[in-house]
mmCIF file of N, CA and C in Angstrom:
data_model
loop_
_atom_site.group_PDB
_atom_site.id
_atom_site.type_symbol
_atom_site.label_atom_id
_atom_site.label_comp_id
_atom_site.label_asym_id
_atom_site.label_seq_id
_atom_site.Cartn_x
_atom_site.Cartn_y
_atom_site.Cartn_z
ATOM 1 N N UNK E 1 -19.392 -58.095 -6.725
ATOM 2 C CA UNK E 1 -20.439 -57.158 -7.052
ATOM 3 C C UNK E 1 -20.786 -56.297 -5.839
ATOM 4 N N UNK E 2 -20.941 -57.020 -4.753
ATOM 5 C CA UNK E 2 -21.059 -56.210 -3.543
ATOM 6 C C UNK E 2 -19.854 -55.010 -3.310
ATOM 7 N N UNK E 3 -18.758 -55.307 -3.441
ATOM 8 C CA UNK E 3 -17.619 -54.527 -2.997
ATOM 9 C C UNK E 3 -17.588 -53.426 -4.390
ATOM 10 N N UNK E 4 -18.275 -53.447 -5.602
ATOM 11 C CA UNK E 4 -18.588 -52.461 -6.638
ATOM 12 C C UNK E 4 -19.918 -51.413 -5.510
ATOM 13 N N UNK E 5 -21.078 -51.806 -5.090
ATOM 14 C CA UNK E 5 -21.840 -51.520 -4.540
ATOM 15 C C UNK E 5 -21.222 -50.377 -3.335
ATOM 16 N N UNK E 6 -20.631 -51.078 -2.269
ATOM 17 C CA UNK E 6 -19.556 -50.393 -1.550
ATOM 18 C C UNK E 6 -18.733 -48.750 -2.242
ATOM 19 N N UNK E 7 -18.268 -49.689 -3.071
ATOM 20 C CA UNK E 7 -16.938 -48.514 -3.733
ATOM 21 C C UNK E 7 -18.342 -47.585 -4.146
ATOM 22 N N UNK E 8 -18.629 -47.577 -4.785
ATOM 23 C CA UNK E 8 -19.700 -46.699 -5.410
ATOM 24 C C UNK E 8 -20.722 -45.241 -3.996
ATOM 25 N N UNK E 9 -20.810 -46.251 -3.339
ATOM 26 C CA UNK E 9 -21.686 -45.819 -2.309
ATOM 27 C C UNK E 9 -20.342 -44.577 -1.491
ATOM 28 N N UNK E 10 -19.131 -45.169 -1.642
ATOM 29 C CA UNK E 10 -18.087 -44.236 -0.875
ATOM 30 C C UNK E 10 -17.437 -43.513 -1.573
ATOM 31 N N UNK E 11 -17.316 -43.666 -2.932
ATOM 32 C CA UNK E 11 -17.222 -42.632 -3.825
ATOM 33 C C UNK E 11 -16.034 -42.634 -4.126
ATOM 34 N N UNK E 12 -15.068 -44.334 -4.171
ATOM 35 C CA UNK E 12 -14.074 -44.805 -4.052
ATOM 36 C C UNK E 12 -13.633 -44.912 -5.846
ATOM 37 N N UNK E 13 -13.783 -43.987 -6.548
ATOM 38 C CA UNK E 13 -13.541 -44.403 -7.980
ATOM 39 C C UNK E 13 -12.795 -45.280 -8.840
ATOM 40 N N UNK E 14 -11.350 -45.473 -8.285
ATOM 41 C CA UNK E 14 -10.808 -46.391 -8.477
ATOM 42 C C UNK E 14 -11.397 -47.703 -8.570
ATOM 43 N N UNK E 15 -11.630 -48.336 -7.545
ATOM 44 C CA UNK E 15 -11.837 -49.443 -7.013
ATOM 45 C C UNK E 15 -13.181 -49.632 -7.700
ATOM 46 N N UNK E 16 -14.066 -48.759 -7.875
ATOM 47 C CA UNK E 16 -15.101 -48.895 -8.642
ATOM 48 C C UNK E 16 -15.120 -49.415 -9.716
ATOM 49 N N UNK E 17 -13.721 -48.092 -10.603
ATOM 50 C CA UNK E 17 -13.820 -48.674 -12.158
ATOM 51 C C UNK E 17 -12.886 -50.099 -12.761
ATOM 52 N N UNK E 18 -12.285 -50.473 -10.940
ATOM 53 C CA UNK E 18 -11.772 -52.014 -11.172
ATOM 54 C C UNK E 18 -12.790 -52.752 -11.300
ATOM 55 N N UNK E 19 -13.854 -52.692 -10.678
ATOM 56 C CA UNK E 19 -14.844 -53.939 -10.518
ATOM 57 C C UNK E 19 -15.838 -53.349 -11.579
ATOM 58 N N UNK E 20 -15.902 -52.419 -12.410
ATOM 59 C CA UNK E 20 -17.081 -52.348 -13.071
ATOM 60 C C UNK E 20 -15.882 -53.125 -14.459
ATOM 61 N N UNK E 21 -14.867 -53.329 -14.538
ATOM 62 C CA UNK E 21 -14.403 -53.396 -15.288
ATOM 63 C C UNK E 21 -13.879 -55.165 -15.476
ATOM 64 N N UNK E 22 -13.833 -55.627 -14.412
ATOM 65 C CA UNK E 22 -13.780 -56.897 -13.871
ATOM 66 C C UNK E 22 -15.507 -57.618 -14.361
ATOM 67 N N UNK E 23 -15.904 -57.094 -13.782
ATOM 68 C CA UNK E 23 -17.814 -57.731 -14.336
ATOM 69 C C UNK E 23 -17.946 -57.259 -15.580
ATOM 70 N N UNK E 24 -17.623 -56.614 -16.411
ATOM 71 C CA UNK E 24 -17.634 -56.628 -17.741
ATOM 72 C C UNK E 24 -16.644 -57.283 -18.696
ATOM 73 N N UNK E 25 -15.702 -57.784 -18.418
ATOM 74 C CA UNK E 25 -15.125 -58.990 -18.690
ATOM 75 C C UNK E 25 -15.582 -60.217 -18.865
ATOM 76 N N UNK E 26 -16.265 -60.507 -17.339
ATOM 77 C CA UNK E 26 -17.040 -61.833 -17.418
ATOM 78 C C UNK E 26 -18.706 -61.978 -17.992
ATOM 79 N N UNK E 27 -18.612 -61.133 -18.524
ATOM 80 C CA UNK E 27 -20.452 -61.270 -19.134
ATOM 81 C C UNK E 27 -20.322 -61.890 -20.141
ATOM 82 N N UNK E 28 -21.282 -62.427 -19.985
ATOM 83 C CA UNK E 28 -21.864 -63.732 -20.592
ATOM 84 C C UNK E 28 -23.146 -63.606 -20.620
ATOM 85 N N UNK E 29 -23.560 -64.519 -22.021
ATOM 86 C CA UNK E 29 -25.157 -64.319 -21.909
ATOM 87 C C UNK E 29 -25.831 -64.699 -21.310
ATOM 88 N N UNK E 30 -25.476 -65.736 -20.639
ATOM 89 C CA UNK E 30 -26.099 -66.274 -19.341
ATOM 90 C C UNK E 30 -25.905 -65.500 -17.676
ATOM 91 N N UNK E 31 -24.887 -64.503 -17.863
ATOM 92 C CA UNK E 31 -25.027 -63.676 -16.612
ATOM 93 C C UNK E 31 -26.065 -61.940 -16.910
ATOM 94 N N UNK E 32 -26.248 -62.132 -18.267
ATOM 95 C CA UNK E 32 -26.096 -60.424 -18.762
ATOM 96 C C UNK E 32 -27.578 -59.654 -18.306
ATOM 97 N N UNK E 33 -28.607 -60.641 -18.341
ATOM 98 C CA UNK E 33 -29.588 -60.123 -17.319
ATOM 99 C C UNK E 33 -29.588 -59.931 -16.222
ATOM 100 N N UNK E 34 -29.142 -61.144 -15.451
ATOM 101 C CA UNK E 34 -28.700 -60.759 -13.785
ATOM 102 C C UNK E 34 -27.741 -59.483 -13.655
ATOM 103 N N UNK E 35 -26.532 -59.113 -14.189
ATOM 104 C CA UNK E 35 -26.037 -58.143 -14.474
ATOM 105 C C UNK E 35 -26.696 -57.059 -14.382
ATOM 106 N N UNK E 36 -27.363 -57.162 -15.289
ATOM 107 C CA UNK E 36 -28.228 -55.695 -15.632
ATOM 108 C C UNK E 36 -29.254 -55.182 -14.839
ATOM 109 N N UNK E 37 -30.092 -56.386 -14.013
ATOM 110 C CA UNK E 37 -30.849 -56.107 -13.164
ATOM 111 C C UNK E 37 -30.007 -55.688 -11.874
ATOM 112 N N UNK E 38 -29.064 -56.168 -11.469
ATOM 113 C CA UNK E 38 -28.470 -55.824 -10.175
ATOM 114 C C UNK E 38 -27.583 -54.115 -10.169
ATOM 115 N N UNK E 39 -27.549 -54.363 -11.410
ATOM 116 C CA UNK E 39 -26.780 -52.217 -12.343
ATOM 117 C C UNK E 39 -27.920 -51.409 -12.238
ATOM 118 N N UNK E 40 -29.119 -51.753 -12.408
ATOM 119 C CA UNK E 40 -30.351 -51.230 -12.345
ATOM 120 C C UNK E 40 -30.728 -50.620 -10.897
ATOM 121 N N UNK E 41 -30.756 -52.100 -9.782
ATOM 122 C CA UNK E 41 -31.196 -52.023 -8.551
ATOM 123 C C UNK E 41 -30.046 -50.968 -8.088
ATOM 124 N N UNK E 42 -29.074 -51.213 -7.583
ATOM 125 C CA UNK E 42 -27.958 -50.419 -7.235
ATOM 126 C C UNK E 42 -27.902 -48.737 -8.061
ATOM 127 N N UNK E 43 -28.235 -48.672 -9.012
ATOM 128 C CA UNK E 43 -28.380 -47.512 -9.552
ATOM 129 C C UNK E 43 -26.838 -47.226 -10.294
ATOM 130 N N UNK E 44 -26.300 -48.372 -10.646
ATOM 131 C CA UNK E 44 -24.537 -48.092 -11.343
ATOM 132 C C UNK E 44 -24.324 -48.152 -12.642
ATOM 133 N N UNK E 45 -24.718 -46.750 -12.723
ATOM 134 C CA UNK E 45 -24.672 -46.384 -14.300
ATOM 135 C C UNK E 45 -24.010 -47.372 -15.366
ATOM 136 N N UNK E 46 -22.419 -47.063 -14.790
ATOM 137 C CA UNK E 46 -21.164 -47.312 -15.802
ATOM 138 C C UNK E 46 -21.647 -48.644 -15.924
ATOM 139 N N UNK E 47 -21.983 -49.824 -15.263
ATOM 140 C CA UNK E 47 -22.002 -50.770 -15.183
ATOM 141 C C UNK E 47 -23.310 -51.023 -16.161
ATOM 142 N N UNK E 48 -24.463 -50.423 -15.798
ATOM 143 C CA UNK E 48 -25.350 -50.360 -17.275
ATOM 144 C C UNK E 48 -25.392 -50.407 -18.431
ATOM 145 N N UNK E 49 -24.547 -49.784 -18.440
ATOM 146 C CA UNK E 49 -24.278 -49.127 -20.116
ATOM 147 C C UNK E 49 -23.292 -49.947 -20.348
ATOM 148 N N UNK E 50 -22.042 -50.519 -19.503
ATOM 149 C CA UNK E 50 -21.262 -51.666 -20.033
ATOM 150 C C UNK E 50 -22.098 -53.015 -20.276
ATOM 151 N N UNK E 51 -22.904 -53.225 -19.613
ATOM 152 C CA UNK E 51 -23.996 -54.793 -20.017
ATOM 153 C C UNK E 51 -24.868 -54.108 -20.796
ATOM 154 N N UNK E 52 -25.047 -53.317 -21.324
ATOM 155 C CA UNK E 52 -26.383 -52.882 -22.694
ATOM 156 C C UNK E 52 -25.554 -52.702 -23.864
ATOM 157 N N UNK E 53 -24.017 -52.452 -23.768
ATOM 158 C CA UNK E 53 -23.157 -52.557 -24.636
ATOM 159 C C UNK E 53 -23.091 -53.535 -24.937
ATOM 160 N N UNK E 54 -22.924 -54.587 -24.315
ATOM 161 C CA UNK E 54 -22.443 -55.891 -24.751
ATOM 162 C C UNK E 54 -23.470 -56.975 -25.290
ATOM 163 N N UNK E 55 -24.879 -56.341 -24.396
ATOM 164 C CA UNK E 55 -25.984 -57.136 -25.167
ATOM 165 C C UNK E 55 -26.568 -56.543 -26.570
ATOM 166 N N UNK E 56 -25.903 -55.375 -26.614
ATOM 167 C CA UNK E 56 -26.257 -55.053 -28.265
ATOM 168 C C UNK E 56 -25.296 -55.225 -29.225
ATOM 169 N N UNK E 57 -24.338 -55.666 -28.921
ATOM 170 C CA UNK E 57 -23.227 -56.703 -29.472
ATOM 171 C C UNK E 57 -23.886 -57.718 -30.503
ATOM 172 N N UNK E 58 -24.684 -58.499 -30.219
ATOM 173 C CA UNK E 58 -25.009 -59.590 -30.550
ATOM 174 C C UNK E 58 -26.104 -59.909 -30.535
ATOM 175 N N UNK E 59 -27.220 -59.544 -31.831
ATOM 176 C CA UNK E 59 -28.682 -60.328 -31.545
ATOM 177 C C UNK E 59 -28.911 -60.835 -30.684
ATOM 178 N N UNK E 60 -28.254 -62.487 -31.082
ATOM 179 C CA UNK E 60 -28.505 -63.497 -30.012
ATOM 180 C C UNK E 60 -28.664 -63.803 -28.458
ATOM 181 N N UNK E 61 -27.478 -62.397 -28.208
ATOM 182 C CA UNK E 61 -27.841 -62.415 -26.676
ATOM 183 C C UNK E 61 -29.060 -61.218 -25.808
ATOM 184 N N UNK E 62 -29.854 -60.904 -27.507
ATOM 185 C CA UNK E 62 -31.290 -60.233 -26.899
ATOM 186 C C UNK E 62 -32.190 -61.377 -26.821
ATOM 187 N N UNK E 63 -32.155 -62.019 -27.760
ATOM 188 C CA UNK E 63 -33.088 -63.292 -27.594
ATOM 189 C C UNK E 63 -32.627 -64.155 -25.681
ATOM 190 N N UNK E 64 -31.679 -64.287 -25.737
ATOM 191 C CA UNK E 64 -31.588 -64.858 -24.005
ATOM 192 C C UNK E 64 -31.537 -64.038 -23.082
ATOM 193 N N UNK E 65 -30.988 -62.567 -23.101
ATOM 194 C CA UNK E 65 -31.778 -61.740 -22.004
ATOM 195 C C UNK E 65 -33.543 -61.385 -22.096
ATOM 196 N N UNK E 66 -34.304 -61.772 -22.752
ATOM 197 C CA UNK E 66 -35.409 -61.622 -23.555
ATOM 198 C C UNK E 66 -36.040 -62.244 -22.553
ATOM 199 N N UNK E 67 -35.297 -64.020 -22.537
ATOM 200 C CA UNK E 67 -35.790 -65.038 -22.371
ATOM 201 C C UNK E 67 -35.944 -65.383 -21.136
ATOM 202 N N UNK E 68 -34.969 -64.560 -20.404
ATOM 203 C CA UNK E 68 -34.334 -64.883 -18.637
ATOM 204 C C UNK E 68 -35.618 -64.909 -17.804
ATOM 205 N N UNK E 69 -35.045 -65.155 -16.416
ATOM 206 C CA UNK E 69 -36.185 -64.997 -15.691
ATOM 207 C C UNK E 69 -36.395 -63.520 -15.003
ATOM 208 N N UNK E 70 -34.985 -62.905 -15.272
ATOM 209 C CA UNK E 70 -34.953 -61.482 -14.527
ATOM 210 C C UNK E 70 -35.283 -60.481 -15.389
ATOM 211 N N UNK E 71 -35.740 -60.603 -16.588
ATOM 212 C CA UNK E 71 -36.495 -59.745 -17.530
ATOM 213 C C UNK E 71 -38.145 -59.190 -17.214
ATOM 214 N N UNK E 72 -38.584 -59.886 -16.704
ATOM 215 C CA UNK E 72 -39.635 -60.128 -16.455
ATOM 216 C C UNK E 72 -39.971 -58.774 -14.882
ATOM 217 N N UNK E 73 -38.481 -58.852 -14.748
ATOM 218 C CA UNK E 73 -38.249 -57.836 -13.646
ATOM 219 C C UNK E 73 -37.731 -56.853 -13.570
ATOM 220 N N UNK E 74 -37.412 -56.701 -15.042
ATOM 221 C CA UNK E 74 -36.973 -55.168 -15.236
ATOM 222 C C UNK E 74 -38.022 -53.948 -15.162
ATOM 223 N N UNK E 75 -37.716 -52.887 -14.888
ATOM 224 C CA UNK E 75 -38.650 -51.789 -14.627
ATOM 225 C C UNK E 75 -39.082 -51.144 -16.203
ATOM 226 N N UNK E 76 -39.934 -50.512 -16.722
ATOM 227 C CA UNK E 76 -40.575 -50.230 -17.852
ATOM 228 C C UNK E 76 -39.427 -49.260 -18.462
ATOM 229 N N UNK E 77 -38.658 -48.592 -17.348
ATOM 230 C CA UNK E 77 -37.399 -47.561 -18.337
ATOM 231 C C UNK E 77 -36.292 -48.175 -18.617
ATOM 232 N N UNK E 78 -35.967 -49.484 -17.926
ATOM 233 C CA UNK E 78 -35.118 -50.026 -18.257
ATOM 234 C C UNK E 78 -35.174 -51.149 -19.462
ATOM 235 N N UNK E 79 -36.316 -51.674 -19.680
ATOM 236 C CA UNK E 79 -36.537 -52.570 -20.933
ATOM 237 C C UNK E 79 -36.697 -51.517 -21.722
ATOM 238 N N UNK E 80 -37.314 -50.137 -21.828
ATOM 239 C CA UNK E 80 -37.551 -49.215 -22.767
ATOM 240 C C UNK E 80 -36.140 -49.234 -23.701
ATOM 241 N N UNK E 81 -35.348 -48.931 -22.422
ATOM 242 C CA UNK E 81 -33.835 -48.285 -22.757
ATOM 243 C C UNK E 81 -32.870 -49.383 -23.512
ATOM 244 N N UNK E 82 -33.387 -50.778 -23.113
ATOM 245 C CA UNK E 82 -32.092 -52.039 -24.006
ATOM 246 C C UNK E 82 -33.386 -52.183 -24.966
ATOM 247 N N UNK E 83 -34.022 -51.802 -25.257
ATOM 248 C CA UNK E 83 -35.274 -52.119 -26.433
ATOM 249 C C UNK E 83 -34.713 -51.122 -27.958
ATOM 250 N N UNK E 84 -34.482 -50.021 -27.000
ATOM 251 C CA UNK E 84 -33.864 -49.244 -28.104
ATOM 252 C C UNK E 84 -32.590 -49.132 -28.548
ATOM 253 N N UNK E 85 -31.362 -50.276 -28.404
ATOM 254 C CA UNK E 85 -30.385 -50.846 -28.941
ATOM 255 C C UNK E 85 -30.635 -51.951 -29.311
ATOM 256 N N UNK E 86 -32.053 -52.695 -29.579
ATOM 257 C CA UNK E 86 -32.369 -53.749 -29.780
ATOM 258 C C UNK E 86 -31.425 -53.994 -31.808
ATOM 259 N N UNK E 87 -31.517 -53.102 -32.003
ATOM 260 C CA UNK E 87 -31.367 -53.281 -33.849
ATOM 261 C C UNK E 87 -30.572 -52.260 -34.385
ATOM 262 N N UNK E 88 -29.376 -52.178 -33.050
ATOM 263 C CA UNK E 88 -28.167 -51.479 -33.554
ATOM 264 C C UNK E 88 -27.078 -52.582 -34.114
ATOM 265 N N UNK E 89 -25.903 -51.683 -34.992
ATOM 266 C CA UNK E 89 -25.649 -52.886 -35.542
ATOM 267 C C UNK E 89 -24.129 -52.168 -34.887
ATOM 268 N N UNK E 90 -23.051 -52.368 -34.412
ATOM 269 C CA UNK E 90 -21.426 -51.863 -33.868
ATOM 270 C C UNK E 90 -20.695 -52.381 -34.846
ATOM 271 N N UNK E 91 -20.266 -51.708 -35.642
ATOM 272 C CA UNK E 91 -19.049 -51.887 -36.063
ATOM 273 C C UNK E 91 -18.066 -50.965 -36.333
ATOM 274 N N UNK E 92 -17.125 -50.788 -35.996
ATOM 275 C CA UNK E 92 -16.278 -49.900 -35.657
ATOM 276 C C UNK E 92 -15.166 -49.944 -36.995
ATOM 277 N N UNK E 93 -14.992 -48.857 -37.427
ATOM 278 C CA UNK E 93 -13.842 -49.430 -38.606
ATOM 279 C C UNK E 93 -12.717 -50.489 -38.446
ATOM 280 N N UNK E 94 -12.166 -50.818 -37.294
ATOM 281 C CA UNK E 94 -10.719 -50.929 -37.062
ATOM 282 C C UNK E 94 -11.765 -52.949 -37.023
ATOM 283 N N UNK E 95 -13.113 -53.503 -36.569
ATOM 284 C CA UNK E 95 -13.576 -54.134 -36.749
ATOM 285 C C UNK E 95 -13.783 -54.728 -38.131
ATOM 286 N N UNK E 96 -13.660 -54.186 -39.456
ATOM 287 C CA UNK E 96 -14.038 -54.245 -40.670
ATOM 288 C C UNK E 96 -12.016 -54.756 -40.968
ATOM 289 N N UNK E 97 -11.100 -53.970 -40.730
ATOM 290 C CA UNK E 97 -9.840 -54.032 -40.992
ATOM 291 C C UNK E 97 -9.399 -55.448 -40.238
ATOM 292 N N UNK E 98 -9.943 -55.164 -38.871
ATOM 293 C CA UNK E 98 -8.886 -56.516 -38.580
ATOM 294 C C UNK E 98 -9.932 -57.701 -38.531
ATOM 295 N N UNK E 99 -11.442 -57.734 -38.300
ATOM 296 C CA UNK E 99 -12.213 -58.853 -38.364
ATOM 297 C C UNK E 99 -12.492 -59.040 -36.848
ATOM 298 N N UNK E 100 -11.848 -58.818 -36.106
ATOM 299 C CA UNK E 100 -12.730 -58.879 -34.509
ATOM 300 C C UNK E 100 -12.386 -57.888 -34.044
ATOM 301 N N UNK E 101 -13.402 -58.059 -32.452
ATOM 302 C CA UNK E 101 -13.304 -57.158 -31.623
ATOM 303 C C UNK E 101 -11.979 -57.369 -30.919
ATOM 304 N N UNK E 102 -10.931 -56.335 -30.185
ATOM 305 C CA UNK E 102 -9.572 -56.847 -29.679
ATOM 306 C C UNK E 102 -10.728 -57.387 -28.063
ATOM 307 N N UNK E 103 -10.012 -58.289 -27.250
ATOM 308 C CA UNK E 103 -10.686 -58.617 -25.985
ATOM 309 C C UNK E 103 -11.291 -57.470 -25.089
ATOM 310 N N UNK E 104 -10.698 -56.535 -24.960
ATOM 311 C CA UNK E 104 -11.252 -55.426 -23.778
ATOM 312 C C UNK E 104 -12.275 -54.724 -24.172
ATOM 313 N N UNK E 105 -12.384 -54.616 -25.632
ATOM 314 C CA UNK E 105 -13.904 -53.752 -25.953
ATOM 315 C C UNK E 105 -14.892 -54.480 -26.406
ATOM 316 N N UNK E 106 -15.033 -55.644 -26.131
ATOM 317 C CA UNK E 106 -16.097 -56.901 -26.458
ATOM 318 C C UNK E 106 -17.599 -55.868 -25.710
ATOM 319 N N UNK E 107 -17.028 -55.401 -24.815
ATOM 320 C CA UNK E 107 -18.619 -54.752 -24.477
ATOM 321 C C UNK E 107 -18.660 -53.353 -25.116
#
């Protein structure tokens, strides 16, 4: 996450959209607040919008970013902003045809 921070700050794009792409792989609902708060602090967009993607994926994982302890520490535009994907629903046609998401667009 640090070396995303780095790339970002040097304007290293590549290397950026490896690691924004690497941490969106591993989200989990148990990382997806910490995630989001540290996309927040840092100011890394892409990385935002890939963990608000993925938590509007799935009810369930609004109820445990809801629940976290780093919610509590989000700033008022940023709970505004995953509040209002709170009761989106994704489904993509090619989702309806084959029944899941393929692995890389889970977020």
């Amino acid at each position: 996450a640090r070396l995303l921070v780095i790339a970002d700050r040097y304007l290293v794009a590549p290397l950026a959209d490896a690691c924004v792409t690497h941490l969106s792989v591993c989200l989990t609902g148990a990382n997806a607040a910490k995630c989001l708060k540290f996309a927040e602090d840092h100011s890394l967009l892409t990385l935002r919008a890939r963990v608000i993607n993925f938590i509007a994926s799935d009810p369930s994982l609004f109820t445990h970013v809801t629940g976290s302890d780093e919610y509590s520490l989000f700033s008022a535009d940023l709970v505004r902003l995953l509040m209002s994907f709170r009761d989106t629903t994704w489904e993509p046609p090619y989702v309806a045809r084959c029944g899941q998401l393929p692995l890389l667009l889970q977020w």
